[in-house]
Short mmCIF file of C-alpha atoms in Angstrom, two decimals:
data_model
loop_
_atom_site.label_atom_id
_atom_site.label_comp_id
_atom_site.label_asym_id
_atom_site.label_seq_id
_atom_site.Cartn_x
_atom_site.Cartn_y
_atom_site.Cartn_z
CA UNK A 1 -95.61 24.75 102.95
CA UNK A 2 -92.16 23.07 102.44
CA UNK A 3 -93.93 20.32 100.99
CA UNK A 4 -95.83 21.98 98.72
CA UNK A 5 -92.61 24.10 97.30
CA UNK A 6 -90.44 20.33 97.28
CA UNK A 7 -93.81 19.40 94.93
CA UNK A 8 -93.36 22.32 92.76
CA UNK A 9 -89.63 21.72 92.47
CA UNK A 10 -90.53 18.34 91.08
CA UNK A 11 -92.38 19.75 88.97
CA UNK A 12 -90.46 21.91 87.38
CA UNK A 13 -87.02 19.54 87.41
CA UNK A 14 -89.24 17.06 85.78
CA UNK A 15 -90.46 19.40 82.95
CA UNK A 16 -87.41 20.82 82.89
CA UNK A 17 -86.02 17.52 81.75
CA UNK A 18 -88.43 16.57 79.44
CA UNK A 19 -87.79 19.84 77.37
CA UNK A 20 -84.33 18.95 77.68
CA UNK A 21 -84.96 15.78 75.76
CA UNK A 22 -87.15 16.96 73.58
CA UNK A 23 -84.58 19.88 72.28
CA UNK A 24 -81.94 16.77 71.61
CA UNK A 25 -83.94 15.78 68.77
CA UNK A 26 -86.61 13.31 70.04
CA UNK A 27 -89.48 14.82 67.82
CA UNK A 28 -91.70 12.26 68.54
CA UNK A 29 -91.64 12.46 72.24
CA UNK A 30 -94.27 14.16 72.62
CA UNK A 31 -96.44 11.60 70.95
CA UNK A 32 -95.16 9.32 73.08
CA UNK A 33 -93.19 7.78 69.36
CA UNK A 34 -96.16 7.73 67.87
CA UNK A 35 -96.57 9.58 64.34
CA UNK A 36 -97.05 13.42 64.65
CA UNK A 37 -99.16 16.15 63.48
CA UNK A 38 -96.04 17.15 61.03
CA UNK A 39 -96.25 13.11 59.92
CA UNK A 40 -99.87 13.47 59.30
CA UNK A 41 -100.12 16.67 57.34
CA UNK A 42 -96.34 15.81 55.08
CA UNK A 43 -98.82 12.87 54.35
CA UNK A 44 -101.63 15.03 53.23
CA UNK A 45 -99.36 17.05 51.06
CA UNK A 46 -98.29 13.82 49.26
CA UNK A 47 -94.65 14.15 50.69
CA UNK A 48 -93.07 11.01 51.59
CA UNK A 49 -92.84 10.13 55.09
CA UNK A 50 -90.53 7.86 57.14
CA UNK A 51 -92.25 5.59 58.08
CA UNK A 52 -89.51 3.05 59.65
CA UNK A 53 -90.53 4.85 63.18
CA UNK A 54 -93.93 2.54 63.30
CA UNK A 55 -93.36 -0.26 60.71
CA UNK A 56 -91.12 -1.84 63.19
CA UNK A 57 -93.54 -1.54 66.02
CA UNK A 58 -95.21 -4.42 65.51
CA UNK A 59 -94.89 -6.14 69.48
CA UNK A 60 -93.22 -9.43 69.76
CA UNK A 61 -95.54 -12.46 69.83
CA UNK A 62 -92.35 -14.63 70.81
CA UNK A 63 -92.07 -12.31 74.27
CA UNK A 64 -95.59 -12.78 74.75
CA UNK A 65 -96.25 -14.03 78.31
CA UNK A 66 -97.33 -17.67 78.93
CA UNK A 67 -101.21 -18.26 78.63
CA UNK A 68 -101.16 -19.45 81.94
CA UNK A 69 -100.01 -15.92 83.20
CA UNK A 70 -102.01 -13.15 83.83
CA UNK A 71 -103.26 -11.44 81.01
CA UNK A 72 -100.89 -14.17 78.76
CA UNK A 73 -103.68 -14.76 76.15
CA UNK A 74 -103.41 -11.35 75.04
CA UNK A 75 -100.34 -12.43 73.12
CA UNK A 76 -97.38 -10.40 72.53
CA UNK A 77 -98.72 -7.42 70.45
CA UNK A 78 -100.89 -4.60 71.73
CA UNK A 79 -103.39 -3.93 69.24
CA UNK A 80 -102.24 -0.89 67.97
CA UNK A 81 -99.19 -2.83 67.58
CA UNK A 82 -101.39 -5.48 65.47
CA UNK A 83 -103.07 -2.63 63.30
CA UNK A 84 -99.42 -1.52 62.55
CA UNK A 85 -98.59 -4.79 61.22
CA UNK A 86 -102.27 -4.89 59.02
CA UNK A 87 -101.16 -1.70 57.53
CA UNK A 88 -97.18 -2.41 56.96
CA UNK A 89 -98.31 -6.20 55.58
CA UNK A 90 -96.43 -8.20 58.54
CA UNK A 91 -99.31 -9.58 60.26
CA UNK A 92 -100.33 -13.50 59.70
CA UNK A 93 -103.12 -13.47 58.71
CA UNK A 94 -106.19 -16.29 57.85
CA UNK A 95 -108.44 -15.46 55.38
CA UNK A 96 -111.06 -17.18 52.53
CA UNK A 97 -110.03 -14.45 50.39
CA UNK A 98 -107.35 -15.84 47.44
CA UNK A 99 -105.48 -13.81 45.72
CA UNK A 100 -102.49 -10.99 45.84
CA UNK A 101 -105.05 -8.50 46.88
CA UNK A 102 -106.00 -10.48 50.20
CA UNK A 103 -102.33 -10.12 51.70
CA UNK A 104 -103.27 -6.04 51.71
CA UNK A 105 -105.89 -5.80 54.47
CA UNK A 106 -104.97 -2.00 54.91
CA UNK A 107 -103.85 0.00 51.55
CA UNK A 108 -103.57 3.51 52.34
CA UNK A 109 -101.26 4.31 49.18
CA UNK A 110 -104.24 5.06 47.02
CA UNK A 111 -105.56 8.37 48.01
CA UNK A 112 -103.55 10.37 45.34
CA UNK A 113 -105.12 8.53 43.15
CA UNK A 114 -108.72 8.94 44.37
CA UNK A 115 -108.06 12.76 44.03
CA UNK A 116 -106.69 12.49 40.55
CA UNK A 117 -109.11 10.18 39.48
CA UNK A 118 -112.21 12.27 40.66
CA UNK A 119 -110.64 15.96 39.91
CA UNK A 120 -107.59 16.01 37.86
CA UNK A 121 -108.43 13.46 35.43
CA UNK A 122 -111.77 14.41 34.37
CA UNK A 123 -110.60 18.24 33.95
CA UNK A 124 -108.21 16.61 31.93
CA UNK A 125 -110.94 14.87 30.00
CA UNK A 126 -113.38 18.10 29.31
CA UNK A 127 -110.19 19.80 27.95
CA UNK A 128 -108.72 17.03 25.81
CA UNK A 129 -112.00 16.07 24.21
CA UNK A 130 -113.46 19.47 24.28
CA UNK A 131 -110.93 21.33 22.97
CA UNK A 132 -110.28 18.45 20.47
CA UNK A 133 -114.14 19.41 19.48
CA UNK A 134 -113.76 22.94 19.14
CA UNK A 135 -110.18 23.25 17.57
CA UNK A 136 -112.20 20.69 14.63
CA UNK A 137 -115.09 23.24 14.34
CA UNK A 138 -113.07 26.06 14.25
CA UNK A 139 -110.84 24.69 11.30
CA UNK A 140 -114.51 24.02 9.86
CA UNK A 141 -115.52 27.15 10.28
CA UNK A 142 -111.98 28.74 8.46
CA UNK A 143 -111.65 26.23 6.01
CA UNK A 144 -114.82 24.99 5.29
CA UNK A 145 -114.83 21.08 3.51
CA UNK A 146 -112.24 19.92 1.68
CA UNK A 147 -113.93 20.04 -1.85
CA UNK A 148 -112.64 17.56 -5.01
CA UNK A 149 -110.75 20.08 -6.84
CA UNK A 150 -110.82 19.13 -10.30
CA UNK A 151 -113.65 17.74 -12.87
CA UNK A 152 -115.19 14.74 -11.17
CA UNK A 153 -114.74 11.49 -13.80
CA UNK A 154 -117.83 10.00 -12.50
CA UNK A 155 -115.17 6.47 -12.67
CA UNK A 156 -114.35 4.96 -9.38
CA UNK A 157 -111.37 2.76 -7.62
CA UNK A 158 -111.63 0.03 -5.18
CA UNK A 159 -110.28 1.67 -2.62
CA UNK A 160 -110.73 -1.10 0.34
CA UNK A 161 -111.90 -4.50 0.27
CA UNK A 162 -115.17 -5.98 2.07
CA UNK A 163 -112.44 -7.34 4.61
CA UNK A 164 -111.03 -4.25 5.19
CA UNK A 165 -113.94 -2.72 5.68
CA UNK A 166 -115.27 -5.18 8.08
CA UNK A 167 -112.30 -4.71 10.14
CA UNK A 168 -112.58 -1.07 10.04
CA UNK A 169 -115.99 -0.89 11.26
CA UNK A 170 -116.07 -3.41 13.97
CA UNK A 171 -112.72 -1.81 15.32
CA UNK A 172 -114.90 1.82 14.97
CA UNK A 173 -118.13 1.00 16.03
CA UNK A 174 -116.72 -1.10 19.53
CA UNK A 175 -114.51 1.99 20.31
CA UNK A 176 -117.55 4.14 19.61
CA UNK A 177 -119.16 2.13 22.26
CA UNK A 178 -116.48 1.84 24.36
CA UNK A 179 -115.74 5.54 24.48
CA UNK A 180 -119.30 6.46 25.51
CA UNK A 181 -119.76 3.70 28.39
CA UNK A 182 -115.93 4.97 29.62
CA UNK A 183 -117.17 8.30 29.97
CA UNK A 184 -120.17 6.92 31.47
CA UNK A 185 -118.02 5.45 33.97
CA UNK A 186 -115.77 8.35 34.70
CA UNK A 187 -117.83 11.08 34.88
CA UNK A 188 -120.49 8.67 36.48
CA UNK A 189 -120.28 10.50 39.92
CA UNK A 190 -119.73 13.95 39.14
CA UNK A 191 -122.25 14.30 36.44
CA UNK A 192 -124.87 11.35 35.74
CA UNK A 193 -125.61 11.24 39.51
CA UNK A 194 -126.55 14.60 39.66
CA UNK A 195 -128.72 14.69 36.60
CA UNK A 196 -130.53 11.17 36.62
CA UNK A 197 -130.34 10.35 40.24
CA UNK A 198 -128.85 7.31 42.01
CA UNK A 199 -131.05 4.44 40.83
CA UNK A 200 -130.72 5.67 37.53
CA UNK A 201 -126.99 5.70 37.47
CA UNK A 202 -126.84 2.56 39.25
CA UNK A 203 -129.03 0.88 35.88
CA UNK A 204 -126.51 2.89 33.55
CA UNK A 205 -123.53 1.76 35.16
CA UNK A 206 -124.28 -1.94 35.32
CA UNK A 207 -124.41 -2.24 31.59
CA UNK A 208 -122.26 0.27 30.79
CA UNK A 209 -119.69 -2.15 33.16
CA UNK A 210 -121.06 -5.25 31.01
CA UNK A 211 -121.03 -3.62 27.82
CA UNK A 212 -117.28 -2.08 28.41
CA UNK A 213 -115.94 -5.29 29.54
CA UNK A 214 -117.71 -7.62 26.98
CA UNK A 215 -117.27 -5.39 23.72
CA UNK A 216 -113.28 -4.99 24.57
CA UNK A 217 -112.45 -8.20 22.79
CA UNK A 218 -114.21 -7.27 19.85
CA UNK A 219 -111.88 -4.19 19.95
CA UNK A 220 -108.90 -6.86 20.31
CA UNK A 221 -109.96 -8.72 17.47
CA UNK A 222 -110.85 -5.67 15.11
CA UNK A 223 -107.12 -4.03 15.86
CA UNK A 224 -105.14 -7.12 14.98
CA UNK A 225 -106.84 -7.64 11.49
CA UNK A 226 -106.52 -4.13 10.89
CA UNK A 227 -103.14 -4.33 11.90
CA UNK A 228 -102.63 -7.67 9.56
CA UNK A 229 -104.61 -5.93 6.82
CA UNK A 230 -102.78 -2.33 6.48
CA UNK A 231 -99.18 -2.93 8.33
CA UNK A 232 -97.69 -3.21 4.98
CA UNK A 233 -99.29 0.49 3.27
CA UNK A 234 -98.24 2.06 6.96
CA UNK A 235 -94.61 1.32 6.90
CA UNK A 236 -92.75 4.99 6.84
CA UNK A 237 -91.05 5.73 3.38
CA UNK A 238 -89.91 9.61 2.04
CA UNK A 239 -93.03 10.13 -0.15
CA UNK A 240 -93.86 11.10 3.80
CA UNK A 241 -91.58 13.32 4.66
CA UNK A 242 -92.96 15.18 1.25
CA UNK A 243 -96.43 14.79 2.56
CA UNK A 244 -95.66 16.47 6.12
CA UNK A 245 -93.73 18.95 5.07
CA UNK A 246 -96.63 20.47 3.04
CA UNK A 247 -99.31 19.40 5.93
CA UNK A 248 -101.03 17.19 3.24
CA UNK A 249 -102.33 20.22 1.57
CA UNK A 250 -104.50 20.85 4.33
CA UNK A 251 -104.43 24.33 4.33
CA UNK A 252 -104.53 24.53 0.31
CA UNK A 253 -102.68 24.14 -2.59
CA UNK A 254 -101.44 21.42 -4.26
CA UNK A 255 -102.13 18.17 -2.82
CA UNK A 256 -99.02 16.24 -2.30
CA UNK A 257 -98.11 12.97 -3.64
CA UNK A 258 -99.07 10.24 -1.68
CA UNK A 259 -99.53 6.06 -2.04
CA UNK A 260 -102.74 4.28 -0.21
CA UNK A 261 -101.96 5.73 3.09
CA UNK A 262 -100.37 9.47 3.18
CA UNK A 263 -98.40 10.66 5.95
CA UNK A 264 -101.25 11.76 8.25
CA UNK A 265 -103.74 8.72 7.93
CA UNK A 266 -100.00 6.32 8.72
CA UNK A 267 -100.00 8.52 11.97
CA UNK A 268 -103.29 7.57 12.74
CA UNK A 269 -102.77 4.10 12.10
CA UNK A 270 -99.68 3.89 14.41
CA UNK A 271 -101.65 5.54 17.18
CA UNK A 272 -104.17 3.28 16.77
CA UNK A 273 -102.21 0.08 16.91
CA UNK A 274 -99.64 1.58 20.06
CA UNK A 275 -102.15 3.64 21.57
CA UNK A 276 -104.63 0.89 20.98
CA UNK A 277 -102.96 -2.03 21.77
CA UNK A 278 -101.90 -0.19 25.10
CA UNK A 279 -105.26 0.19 25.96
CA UNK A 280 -106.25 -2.91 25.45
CA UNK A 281 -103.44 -4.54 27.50
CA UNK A 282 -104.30 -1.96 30.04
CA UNK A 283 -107.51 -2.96 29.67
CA UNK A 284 -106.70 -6.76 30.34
CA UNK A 285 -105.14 -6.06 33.65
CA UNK A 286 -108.12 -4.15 35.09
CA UNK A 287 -110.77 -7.44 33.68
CA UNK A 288 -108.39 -9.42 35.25
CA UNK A 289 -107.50 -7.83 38.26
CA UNK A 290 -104.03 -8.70 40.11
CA UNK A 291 -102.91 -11.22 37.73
CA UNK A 292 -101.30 -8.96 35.06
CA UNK A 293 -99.05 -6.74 36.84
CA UNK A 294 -97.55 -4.13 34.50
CA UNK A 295 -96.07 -1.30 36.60
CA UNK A 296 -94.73 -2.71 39.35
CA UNK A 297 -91.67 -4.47 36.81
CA UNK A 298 -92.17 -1.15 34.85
CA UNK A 299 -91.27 1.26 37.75
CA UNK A 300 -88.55 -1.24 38.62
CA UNK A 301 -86.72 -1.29 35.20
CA UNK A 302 -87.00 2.23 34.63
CA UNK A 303 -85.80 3.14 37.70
CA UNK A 304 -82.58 0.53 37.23
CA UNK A 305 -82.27 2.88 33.90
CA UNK A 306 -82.37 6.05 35.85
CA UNK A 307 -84.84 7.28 33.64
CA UNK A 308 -86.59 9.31 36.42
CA UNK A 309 -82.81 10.86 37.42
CA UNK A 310 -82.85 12.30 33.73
CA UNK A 311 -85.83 14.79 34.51
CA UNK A 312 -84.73 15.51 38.01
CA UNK A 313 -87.63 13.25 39.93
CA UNK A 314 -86.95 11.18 42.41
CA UNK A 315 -87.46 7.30 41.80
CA UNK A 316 -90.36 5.66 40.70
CA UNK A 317 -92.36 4.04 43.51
CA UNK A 318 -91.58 0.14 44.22
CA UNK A 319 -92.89 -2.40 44.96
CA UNK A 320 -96.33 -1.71 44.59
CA UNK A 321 -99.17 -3.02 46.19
CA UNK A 322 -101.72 -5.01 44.13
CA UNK A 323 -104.11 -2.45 44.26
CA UNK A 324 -101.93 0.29 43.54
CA UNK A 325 -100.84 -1.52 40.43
CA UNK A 326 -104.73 -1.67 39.81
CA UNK A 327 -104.92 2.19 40.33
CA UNK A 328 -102.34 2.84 37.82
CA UNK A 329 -103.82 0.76 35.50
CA UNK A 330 -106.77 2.60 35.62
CA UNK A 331 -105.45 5.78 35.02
CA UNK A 332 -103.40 4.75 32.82
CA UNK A 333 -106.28 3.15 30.32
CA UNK A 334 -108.05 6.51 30.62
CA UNK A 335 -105.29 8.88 29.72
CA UNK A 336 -104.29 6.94 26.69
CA UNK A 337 -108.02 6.38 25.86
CA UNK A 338 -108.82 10.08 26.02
CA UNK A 339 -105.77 10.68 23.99
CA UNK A 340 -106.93 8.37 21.24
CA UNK A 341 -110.04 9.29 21.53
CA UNK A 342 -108.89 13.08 20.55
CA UNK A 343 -107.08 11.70 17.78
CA UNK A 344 -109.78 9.85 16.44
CA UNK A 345 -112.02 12.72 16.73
CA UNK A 346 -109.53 14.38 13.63
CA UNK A 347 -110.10 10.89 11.79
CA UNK A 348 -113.94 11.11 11.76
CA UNK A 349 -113.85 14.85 10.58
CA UNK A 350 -111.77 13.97 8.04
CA UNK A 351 -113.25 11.22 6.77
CA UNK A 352 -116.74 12.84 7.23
CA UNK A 353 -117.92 16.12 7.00
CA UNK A 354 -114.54 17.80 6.35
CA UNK A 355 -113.79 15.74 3.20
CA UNK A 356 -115.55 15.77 0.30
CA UNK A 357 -115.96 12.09 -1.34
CA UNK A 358 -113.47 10.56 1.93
CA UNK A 359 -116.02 8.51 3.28
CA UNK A 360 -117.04 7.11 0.09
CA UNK A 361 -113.99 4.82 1.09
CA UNK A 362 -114.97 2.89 4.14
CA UNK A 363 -118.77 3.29 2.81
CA UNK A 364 -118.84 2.22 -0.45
CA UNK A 365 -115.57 0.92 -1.04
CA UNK A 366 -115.22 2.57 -4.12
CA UNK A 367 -113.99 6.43 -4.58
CA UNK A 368 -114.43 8.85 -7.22
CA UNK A 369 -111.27 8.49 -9.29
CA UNK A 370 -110.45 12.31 -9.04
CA UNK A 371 -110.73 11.93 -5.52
CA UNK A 372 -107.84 8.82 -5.40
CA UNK A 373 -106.00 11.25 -8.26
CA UNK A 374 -105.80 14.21 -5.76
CA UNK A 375 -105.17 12.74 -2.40
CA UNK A 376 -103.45 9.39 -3.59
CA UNK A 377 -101.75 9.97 -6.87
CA UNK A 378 -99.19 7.39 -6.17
CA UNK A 379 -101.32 4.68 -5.54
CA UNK A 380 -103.58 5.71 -8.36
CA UNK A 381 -100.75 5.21 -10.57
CA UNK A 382 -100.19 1.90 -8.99
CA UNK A 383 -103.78 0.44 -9.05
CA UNK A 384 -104.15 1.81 -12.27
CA UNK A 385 -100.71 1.53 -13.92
CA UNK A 386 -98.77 4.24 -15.67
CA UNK A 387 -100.19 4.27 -18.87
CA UNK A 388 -103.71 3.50 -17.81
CA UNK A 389 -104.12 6.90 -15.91
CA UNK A 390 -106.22 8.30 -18.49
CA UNK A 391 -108.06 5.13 -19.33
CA UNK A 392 -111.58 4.33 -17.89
CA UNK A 393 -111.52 1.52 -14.98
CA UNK A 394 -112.73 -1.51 -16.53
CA UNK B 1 -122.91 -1.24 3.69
CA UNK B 2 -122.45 -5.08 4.21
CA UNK B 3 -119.40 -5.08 5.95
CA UNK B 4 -120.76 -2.09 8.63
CA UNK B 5 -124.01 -4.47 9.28
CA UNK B 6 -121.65 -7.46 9.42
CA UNK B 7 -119.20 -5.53 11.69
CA UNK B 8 -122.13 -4.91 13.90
CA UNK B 9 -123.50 -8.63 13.90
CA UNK B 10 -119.90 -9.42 14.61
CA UNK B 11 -120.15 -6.85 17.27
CA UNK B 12 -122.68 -8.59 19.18
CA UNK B 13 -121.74 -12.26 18.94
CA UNK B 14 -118.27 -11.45 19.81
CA UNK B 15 -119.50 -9.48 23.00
CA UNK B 16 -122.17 -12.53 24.05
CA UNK B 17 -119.49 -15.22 23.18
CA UNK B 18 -116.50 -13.68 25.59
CA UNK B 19 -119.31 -13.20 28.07
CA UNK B 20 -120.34 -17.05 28.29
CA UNK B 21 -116.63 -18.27 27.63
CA UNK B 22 -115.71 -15.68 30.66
CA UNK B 23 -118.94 -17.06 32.56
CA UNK B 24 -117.80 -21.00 32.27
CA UNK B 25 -114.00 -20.67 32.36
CA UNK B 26 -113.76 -20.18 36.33
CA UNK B 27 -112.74 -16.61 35.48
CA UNK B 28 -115.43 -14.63 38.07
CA UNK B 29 -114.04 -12.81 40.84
CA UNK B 30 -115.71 -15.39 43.41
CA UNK B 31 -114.05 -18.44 41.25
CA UNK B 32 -110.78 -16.30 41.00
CA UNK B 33 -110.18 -14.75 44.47
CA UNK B 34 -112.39 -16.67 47.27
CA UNK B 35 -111.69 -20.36 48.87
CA UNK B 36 -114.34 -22.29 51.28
CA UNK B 37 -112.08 -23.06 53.81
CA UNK B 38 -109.56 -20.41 55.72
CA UNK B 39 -106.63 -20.26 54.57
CA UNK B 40 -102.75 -19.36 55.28
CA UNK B 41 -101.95 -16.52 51.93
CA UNK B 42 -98.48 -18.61 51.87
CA UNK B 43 -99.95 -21.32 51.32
#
């Protein structure tokens, strides 16, 4: 009997004593200092955690007992020890992989972005692109095509070259393609699985993947000559501000003066050749993956600035591993691309089925000379000179 | 209409071309990122 109550005094002193320490502030005790349930779900929540508690446990290989000892080939690392060092990129490691990507055996930074990338992003898409869609066929529906007001002259301008319009189509028809096998590609999972099957998919993605990759550089090419050809008719000048201020005449009226580009179509062209040329450097980090690291110096720079301080965020995360610079890439490409892609949806009414005689430009070439009188006067006047207005194009 | 057909022809060739440069530059992922014998990632 006395033994068993000296047992349960043990007991109880020893307990005692661990609740003690515990209550000082030890919260990983009871893990033994191993990460906790409050570690795991702060993680889940996408809440930075600490992780300094395990990075450091790594073992010491130099304290590793002599190979001659008892258990001394075992080395000087347990193995969780070992898989701590995988994940926190301290282990030495021997591989046949080259590369930046090979020195990240475990990444476990990217699982944001799997959740954005498979949910956020593609909501993101439907609403852009649809709404985009809708807002165009409502304005169809109110304001029906833009007709050529006045007496058509049955005379027409040169409005763009065969150059031009060789530019303009290959940089149209290689986004067209380019939009459609990037959708195919993002929405692959959640929608062409479930409506063609696996095998299917798997024949669609392939050359959607070949097509994507191989047709970018004809984008490339088609935005700088468009960029060589028009830079000069899409510098900014007042005959915008004009332009703007009555929306271009958009919602009737009188048509505002305007040279070979008016305000709105010199928006599109900017977006085009920012928006566009982001995409396509965007684009050349994900072809070449882990050799053209944009964010990682990005974050960096910006957060030297204090540029995240100015909207009350906390900094920008760096360094980044190669594959999260990969994962930003890629979201990065599709958000602008969607963006553009909205924008361009405008162009194509516009120069389509919402404009009378519009697409009579990149068709043809050559526009009715009412047309060029009501939506280009200024350039009308320049192409045809001031005291040739009235005169018939020779 | 010329310059559309010629954009397209353009299209194509430009898309076949970068794919056979691409192909016989060393630029594949197995080219790019593998080695045949184990290696030390500082060397």
């Amino acid at each position: 009997m006395i033994r068993f109550l000296s047992l349960i005094a043990i007991i109880v002193t020893f307990a005692a004593s661990a609740s003690a320490q515990e209550a000082a502030g030890d919260s990983r005790a009871s893990t033994g200092g191993a990460q906790t349930l409050a570690d795991i779900l702060e993680r889940q929540e996408g809440l930075k955690v600490d992780e300094t508690f395990r990075s450091e446990a790594t073992g010491n290989p130099d304290a590793a007992a002599p190979i001659t000892n008892q258990l001394g080939t075992l080395g000087g690392a347990s193995d969780p020890e070992l898989w701590r060092a995988y994940r926190f990129g301290s282990a030495d490691i021997s591989t046949q992989s080259r590369g930046p990507a090979a020195t990240t055996v475990i990444q476990d930074g990217g699982m944001w972005w799997l959740e954005f990338r498979e949910d956020t992003l593609l909501t993101i898409a439907v609403y852009l692109l649809g709404g985009t869609f809708l807002a165009l066929a409502l304005f169809y529906l109110v304001r029906g095509k833009i007709r050529i007001g006045g007496q058509k002259t049955g005379r027409t301008i040169t409005r763009f070259k065969a150059f031009e319009r060789f530019g303009h189509w290959l940089l149209a028809s290689s986004f067209i393609v380019l939009g459609i096998t990037g959708l195919f590609s993002l929405f692959g999972r959640k929608v062409l699985i479930p409506l063609f099957g696996h095998e299917t998919f798997s024949f669609i993605a392939v050359g959607s993947k070949w097509v994507h990759n191989n047709i970018a550089w004809a984008f490339i090419i088609a935005l700088i000559i468009i960029f060589f050809a028009w830079v000069v008719h899409n510098l900014p000048d007042r005959t915008d501000l004009r332009w703007l201020a009555k929306a271009g005449g958009l919602f009737g009226g009188e048509h505002p003066p305007a040279k070979k580009f008016n305000a709105g179509q010199k928006l599109i062209f900017w977006a085009v050749i920012v928006l566009g040329g982001s995409i396509s450097v965007s684009g050349l980090s994900l072809l070449f993956p882990f050799e053209y690291n944009l964010f990682g110096h990005t974050f960096s720079t910006l957060n030297s600035w204090g540029v995240p301080g100015w909207f009350g965020a906390s900094d920008l995360p760096f360094p980044l591993q190669p594959q999260e610079e990969m994962q930003y890439a890629q979201l990065w490409h599709a958000l602008v691309s969607l963006i553009l892609t909205a924008i361009i949806f405008a162009h194509i009414y516009l120069g389509s089925v919402g404009m009378e005689g519009a697409f009579d430009a990149m068709g043809k070439g050559e526009v009715e000379e009412q047309w060029a009188r009501e939506h280009h006067s200024l350039w009308v006047q320049d192409v045809l000179g001031p005291d040739d207005n009235e005169k018939e194009k020779v | 209409m010329k310059p559309f057909i010629l954009a397209i022809f353009a299209l194509v060739v430009i898309s076949f071309g970068a794919n056979q440069i691409l192909l016989n530059s060393g630029f594949s992922s197995a080219d790019a990122g593998t080695s045949h014998e184990n290696v030390r990632l500082s060397n």
